[in-house]
mmCIF file of C-alpha atoms in Angstrom:
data_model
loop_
_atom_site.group_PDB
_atom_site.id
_atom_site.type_symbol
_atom_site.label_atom_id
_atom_site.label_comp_id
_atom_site.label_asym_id
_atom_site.label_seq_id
_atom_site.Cartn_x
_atom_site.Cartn_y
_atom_site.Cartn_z
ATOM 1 C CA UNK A 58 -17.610 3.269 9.256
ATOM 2 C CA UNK A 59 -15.251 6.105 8.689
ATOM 3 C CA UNK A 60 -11.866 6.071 9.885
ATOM 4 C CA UNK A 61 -9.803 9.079 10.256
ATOM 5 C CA UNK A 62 -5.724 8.264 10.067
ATOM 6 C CA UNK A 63 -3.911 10.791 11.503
ATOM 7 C CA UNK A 64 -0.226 10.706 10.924
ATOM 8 C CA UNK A 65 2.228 13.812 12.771
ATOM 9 C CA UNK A 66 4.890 14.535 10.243
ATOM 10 C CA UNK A 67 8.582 15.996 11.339
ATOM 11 C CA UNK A 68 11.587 15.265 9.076
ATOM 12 C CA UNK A 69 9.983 11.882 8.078
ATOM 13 C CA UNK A 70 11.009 12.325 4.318
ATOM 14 C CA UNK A 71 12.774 9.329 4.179
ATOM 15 C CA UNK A 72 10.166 6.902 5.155
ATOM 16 C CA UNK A 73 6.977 8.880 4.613
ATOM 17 C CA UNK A 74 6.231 8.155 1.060
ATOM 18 C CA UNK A 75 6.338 4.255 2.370
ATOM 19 C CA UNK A 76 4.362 5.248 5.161
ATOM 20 C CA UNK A 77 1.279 6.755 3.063
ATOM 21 C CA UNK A 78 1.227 4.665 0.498
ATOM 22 C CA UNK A 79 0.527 1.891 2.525
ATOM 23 C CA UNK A 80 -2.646 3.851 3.681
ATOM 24 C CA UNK A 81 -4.063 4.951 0.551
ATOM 25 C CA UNK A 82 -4.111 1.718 -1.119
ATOM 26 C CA UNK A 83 -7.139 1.295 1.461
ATOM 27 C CA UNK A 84 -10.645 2.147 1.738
ATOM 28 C CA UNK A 85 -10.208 5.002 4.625
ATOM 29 C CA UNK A 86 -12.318 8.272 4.980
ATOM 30 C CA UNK A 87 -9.322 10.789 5.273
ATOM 31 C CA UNK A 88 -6.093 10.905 6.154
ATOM 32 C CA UNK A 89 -4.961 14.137 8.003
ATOM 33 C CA UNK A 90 -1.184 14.912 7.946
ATOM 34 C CA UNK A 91 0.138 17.612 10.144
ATOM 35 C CA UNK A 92 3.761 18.754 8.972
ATOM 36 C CA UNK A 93 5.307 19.950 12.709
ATOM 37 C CA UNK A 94 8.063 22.174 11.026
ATOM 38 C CA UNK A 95 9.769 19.932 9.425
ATOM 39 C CA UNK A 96 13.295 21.111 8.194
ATOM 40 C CA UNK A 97 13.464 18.360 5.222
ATOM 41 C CA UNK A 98 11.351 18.166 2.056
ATOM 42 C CA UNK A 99 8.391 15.928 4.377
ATOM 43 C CA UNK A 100 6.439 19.460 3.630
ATOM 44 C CA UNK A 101 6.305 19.103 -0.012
ATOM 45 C CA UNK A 102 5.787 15.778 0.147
ATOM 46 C CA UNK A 103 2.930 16.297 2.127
ATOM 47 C CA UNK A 104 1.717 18.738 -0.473
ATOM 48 C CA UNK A 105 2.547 16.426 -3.608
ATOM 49 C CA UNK A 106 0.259 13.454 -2.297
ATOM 50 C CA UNK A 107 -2.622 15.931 -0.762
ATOM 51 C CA UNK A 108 -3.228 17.024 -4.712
ATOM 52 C CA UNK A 109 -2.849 13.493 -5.682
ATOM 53 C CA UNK A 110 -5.912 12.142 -3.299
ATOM 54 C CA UNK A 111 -8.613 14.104 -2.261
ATOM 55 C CA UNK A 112 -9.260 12.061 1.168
ATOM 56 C CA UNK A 113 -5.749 13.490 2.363
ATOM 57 C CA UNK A 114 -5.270 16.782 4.563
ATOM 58 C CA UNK A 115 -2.464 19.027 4.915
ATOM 59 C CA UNK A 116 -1.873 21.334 8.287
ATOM 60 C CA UNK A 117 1.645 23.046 8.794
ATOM 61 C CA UNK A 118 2.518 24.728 11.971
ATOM 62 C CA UNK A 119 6.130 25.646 13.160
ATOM 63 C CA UNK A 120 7.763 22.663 15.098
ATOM 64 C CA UNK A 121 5.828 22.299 18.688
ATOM 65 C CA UNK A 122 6.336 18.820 19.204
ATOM 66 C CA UNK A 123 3.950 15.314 18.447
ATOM 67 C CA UNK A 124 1.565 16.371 20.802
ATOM 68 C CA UNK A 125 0.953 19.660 19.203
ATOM 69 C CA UNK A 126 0.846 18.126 16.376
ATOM 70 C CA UNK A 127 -1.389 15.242 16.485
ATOM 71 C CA UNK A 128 -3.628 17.486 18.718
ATOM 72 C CA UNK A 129 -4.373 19.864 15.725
ATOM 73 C CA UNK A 130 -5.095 16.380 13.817
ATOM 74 C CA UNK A 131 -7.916 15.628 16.380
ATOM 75 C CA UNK A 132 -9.414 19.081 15.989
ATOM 76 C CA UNK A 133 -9.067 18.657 12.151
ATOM 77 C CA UNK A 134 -10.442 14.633 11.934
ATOM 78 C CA UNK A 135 -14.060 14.604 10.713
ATOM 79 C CA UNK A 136 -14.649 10.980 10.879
ATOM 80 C CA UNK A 137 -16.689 8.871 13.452
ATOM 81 C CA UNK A 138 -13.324 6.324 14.198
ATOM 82 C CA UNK A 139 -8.900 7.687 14.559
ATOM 83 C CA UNK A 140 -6.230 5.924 13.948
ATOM 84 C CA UNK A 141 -2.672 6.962 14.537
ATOM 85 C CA UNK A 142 0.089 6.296 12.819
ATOM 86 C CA UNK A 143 4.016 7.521 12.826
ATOM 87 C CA UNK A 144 5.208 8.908 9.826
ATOM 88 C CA UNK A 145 8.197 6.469 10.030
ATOM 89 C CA UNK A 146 6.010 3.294 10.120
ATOM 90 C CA UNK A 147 3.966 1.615 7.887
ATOM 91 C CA UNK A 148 0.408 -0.400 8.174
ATOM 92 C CA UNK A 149 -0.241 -3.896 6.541
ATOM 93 C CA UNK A 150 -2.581 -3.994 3.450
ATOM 94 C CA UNK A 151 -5.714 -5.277 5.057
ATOM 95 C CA UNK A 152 -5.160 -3.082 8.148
ATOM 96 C CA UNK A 153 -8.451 -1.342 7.475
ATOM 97 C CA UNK A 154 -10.871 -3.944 6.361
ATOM 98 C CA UNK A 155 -9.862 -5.814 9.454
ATOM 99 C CA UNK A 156 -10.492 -3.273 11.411
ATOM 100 C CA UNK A 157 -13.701 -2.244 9.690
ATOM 101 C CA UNK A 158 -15.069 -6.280 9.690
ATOM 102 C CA UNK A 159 -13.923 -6.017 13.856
ATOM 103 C CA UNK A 160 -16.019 -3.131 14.215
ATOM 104 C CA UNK A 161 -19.014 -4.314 12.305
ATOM 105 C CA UNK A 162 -18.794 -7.593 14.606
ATOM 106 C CA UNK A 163 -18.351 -5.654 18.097
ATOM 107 C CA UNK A 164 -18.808 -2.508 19.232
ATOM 108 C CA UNK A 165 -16.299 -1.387 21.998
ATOM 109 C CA UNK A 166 -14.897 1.854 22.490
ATOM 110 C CA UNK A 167 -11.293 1.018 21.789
ATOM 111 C CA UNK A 168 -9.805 -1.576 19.496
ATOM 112 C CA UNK A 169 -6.330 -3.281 19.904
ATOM 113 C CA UNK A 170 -3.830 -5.088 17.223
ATOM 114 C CA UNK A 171 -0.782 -6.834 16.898
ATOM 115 C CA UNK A 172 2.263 -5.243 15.458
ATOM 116 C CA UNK A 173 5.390 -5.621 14.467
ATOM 117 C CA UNK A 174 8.585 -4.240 15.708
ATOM 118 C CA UNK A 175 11.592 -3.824 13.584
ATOM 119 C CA UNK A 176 14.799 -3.052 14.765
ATOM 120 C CA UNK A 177 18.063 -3.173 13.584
ATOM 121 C CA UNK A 178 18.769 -6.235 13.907
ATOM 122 C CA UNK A 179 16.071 -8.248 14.620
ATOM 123 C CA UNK A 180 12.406 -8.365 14.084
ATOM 124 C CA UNK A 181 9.645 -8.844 16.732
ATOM 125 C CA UNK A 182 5.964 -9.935 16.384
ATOM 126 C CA UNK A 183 3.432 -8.828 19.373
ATOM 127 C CA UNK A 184 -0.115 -10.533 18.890
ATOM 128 C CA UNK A 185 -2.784 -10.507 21.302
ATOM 129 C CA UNK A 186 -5.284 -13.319 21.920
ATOM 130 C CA UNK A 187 -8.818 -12.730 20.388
ATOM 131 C CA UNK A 188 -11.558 -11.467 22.433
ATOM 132 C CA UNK A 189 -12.384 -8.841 24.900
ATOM 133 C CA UNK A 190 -10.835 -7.683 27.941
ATOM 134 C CA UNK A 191 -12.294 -5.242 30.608
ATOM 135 C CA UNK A 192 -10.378 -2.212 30.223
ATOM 136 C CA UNK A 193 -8.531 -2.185 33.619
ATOM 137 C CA UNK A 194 -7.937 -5.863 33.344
ATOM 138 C CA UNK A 195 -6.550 -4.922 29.927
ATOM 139 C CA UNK A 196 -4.286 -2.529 31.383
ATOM 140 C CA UNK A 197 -2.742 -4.851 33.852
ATOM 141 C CA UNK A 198 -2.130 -7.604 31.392
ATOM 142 C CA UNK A 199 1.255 -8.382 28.978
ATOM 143 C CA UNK A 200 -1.194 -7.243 26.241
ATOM 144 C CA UNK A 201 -1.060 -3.775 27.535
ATOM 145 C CA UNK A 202 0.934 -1.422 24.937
ATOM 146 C CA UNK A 203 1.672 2.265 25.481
ATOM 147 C CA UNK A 204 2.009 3.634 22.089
ATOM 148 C CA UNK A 205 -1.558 4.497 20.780
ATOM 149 C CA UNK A 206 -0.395 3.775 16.639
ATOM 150 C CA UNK A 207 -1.762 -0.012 18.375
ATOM 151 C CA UNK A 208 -4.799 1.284 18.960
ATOM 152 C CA UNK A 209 -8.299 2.477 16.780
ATOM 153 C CA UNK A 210 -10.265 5.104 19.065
ATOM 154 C CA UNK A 211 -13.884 6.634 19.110
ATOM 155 C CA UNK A 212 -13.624 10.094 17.812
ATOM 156 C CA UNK A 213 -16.844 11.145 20.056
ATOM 157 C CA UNK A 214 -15.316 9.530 23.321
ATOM 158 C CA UNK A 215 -12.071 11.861 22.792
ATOM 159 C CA UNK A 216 -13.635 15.019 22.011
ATOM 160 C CA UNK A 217 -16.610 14.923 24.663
ATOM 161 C CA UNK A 218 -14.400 14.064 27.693
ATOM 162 C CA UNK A 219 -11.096 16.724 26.209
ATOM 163 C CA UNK A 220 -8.797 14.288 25.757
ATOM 164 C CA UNK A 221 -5.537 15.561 24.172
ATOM 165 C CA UNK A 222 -1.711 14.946 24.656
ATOM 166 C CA UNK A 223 0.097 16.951 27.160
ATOM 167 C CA UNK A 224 2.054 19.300 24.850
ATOM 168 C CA UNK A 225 4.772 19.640 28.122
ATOM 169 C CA UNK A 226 5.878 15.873 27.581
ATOM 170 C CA UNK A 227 8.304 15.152 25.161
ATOM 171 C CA UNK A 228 8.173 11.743 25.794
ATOM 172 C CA UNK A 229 5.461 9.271 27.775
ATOM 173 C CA UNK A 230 2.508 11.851 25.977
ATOM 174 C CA UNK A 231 1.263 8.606 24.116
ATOM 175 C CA UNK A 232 0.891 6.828 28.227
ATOM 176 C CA UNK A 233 -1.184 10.040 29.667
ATOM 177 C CA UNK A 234 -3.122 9.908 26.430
ATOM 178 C CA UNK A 235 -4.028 6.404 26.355
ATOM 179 C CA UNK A 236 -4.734 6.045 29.756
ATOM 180 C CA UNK A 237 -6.955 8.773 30.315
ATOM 181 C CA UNK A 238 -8.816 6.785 27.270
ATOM 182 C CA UNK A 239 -8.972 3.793 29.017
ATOM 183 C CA UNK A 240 -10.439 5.409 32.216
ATOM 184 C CA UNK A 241 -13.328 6.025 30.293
ATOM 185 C CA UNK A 242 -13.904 2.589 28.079
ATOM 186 C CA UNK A 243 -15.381 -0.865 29.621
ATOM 187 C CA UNK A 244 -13.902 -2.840 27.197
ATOM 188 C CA UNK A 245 -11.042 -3.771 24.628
ATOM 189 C CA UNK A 246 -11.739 -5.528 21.965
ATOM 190 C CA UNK A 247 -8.219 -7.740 20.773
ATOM 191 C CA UNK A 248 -7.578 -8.675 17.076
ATOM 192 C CA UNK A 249 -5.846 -11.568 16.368
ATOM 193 C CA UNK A 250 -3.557 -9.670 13.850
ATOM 194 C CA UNK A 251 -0.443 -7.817 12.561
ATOM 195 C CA UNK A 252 -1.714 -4.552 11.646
ATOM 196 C CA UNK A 253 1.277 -2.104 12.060
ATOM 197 C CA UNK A 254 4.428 -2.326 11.581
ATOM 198 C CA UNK A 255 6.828 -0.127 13.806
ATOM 199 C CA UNK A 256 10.043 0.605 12.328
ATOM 200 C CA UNK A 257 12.422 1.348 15.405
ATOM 201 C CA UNK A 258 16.114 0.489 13.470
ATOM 202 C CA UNK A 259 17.162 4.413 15.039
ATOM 203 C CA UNK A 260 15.377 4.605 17.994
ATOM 204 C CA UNK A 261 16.997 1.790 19.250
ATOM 205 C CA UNK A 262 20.365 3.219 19.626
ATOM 206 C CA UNK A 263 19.307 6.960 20.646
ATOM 207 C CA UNK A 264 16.957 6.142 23.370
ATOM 208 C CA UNK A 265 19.780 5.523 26.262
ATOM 209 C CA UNK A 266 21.793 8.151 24.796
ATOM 210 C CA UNK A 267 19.575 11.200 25.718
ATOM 211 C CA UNK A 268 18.468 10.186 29.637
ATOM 212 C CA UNK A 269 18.983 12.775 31.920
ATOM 213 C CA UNK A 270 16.961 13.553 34.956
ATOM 214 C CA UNK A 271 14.146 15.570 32.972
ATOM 215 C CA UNK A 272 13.851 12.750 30.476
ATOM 216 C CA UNK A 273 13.441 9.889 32.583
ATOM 217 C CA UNK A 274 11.018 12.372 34.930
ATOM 218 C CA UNK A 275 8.833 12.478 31.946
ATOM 219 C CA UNK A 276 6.943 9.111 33.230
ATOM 220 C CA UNK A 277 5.982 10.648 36.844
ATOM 221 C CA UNK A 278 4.578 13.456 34.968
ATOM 222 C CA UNK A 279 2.385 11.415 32.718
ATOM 223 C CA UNK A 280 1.118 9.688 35.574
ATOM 224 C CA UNK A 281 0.304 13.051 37.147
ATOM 225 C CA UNK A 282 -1.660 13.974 34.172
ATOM 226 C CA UNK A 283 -3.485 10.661 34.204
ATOM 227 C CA UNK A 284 -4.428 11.276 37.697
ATOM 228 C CA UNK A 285 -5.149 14.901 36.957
ATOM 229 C CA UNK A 286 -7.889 14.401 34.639
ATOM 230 C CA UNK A 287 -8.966 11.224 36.809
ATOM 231 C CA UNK A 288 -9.879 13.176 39.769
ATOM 232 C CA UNK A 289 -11.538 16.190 37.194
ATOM 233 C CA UNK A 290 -13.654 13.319 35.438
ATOM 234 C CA UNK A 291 -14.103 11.162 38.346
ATOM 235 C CA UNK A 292 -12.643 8.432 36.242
ATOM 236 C CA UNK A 293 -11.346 5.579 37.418
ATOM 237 C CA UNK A 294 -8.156 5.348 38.393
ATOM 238 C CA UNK A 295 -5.675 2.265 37.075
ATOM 239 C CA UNK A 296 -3.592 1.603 40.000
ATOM 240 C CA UNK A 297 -1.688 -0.791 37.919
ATOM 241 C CA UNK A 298 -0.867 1.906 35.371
ATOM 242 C CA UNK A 299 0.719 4.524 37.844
ATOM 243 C CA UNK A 300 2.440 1.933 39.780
ATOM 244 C CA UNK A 301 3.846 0.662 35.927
ATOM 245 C CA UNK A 302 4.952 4.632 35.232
ATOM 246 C CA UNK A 303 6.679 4.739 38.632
ATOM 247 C CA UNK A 304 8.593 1.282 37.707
ATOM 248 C CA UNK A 305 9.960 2.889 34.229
ATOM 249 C CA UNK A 306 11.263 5.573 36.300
ATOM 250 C CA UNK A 307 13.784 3.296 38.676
ATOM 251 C CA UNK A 308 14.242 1.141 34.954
ATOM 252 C CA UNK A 309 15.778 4.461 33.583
ATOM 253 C CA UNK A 310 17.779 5.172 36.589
ATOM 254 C CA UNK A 311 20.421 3.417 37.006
ATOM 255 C CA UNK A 312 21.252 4.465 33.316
ATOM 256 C CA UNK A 313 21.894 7.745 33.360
ATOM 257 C CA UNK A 314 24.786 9.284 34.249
ATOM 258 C CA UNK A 315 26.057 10.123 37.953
ATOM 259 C CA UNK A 316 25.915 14.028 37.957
ATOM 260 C CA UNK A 317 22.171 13.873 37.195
ATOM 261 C CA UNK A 318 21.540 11.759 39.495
ATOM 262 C CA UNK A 319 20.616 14.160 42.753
ATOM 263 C CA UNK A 320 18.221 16.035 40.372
ATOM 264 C CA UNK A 321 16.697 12.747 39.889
ATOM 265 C CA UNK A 322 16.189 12.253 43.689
ATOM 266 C CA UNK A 323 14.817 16.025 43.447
ATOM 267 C CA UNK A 324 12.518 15.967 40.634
ATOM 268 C CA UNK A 325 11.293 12.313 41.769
ATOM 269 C CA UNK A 326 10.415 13.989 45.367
ATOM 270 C CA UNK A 327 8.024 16.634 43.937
ATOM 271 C CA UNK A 328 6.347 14.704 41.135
ATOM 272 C CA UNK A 329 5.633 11.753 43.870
ATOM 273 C CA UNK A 330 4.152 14.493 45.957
ATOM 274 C CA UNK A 331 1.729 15.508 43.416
ATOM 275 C CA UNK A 332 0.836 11.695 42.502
ATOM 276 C CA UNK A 333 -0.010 11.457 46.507
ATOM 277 C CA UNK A 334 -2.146 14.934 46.404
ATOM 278 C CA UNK A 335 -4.041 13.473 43.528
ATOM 279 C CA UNK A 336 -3.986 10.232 44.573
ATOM 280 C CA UNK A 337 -4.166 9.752 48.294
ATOM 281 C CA UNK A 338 -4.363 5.832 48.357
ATOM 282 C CA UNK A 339 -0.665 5.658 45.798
ATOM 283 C CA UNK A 340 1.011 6.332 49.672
ATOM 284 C CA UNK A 341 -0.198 2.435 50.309
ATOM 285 C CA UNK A 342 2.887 1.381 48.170
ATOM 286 C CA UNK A 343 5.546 1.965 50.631
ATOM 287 C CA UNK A 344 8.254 1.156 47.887
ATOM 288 C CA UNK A 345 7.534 4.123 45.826
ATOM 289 C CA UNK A 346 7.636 6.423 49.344
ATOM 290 C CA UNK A 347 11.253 5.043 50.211
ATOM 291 C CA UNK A 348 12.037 4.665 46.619
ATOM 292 C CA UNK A 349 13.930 8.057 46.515
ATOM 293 C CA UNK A 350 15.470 7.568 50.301
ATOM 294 C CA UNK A 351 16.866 3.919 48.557
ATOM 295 C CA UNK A 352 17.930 5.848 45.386
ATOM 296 C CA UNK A 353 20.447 8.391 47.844
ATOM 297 C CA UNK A 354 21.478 5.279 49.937
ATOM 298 C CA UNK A 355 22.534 3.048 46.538
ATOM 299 C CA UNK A 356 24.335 6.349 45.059
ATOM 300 C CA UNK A 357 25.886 6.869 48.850
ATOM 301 C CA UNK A 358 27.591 3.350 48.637
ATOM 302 C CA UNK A 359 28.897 3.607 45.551
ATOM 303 C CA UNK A 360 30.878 6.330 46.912
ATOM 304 C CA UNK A 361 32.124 4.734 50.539
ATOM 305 C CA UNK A 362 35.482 6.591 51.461
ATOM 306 C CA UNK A 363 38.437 5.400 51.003
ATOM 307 C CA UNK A 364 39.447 5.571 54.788
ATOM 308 C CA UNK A 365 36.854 3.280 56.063
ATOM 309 C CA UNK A 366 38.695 -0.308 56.904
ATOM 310 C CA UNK A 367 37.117 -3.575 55.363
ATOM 311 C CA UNK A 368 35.326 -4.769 58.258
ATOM 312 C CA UNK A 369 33.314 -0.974 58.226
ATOM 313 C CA UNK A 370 32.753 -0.778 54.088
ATOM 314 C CA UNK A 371 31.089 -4.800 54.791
ATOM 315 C CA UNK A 372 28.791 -3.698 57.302
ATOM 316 C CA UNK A 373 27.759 -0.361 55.550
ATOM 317 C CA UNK A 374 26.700 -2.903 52.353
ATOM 318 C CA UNK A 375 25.423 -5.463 54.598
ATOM 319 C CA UNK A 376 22.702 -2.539 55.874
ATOM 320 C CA UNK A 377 22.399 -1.443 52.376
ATOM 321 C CA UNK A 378 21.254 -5.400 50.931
ATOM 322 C CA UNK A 379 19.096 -5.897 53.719
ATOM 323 C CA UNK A 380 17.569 -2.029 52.899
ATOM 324 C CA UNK A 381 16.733 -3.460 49.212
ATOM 325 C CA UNK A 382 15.694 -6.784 50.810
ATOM 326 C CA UNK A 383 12.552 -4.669 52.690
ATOM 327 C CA UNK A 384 11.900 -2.093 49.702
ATOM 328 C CA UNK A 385 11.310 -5.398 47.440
ATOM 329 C CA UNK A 386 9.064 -6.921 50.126
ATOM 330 C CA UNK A 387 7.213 -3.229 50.617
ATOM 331 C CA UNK A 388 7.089 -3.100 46.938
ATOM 332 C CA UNK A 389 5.104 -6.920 46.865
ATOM 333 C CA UNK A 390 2.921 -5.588 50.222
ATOM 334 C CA UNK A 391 4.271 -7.986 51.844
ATOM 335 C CA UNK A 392 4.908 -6.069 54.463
#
């Protein structure tokens, strides 16, 4: 079986080296490396292992992002399986012979494996049972993991259907990508393994730092474009998943900071509205339709004026629990 590793590349020079090597050492078909403008010597690098090994692929473009960039991978990738992997992570040693011996023993349209998350300070191992899953019971399970480096995909499935990242997210692309996969597949096969390991020691401590009311918009929008190519492909839609999009949103909230947050309300308003046009039955979650009325009330209190007496400011917050009380209850469909 040939497996195409496709790895986007963008001031990665520190780590990349460690990154291919642990590829190489293995029996795959190619490996396709797309250097998105990278301002560091990841470029050359690139260059000085591509004359080295005749299964690797060089692409440069000027920096357009990882979805640009491991789009042009897919259009480059010649072999009949893809892999993804992060130029600042590295896979274990038998990562492809496991994979090969799973897909010689199954055939599914989508593959899953454990990994290994390193941060820091600490170290984290995610493993999934073996065995097979239907893919929206997959979805809806702890298993379920949004980056798609976890993941080993069927080239024909992708490129048949025009599955690509949405080059307009600059964050959540790997969620719209996967899930539109998923829509498609019957089944995920689990293996019982650490495959990858995901080095996250700088992520860690940027991620909060950035939020603002486009960032944290970013997983509405990836739902949209789920939905989007759901209702173009009459797919079928994973509740579960939008509803989980929605629920990173009001995660993300409450850490931003204060003067973004009537943008929020804003942005929230018209990408909800666009999940309900292509997705008429999403308006069955009443939580997510008062969600950005609850957002304004919460920011509201937080502000009571000074002037109002004690016995005012306790029943304004009594109104305001018992609001969260119902929104909690909508959000279970309770009632």
């Amino acid at each position: 079986m040939k497996i195409s590793v496709l790895i986007p590349v963008y001031n990665s020079d520190k780590y990349l080296s460690r990154c291919i090597d642990s590829i190489l050492t293995q029996n795959i078909y190619e490996l396709i490396l797309v250097n998105d403008g990278s301002k560091d010597s990841s470029g050359s690098i690139c260059e000085l292992y591509a004359k080295q090994d005749k299964r690797i692929q060089v692409f440069h473009q000027e920096n357009k992002g990882v979805s640009a960039a491991r789009n042009l991978a897919l259009e480059k990738a010649t072999g009949e399986r893809i892999a993804f992997v992060d130029a600042d992570d590295y896979v274990e040693k038998d990562w492809i012979e496991i994979l090969t011996n799973a897909l010689k023993s199954e055939e599914s349209e989508i593959y899953f494996y454990g990994y290994r998350s390193i941060h820091s300070d600490s170290i984290e191992e995610s493993l999934p049972d073996k065995g097979s899953m239907e893919a929206k019971e997959f979805v809806e399970s702890s298993f379920y993991h949004q980056a798609v480096w976890s993941y080993l995909f069927r080239t024909s499935l992708i490129r048949e259907n025009g599955i690509i990242f949405p080059v307009e997210l600059k964050y959540s692309e790997d969620q719209a990508f996967l899930l539109k996969y998923l829509s498609l597949c019957r089944n995920v096969i689990l293996i019982h393994n650490i495959l990858y390991n995901y080095y996250c020691a700088n992520y860690d401590s940027a991620v909060f730092q950035s939020l603002n009311a486009v960032r944290i918009t970013y997983n509405l929008k990836a739902a949209n474009d789920f939905l989007e190519f759901c209702c173009h492909k009459k797919a079928g839609i994973h509740d579960f998943a939008v509803w989980r999009l929605y629920e990173d949103y009001f995660l993300f909230y409450p850490k931003i900071k204060k003067e973004y947050r009537k943008e929020c309300q804003e942005l929230y308003n018209a990408e909800y509205k666009k999940t309900t046009h292509y997705y008429p039955e999403f308006r069955k979650h009443s939580y997510f339709r008062l969600s950005s009325y609850n957002l304004y009330w919460m920011d509201s209190l937080r502000r009571l004026p000074e002037t109002l007496n004690y016995t005012e400011k306790y029943i304004i917050r009594k109104i305001g629990n018992l609001n969260r009380k119902i929104s909690h209850l909508l959000k279970l469909n309770i009632i």
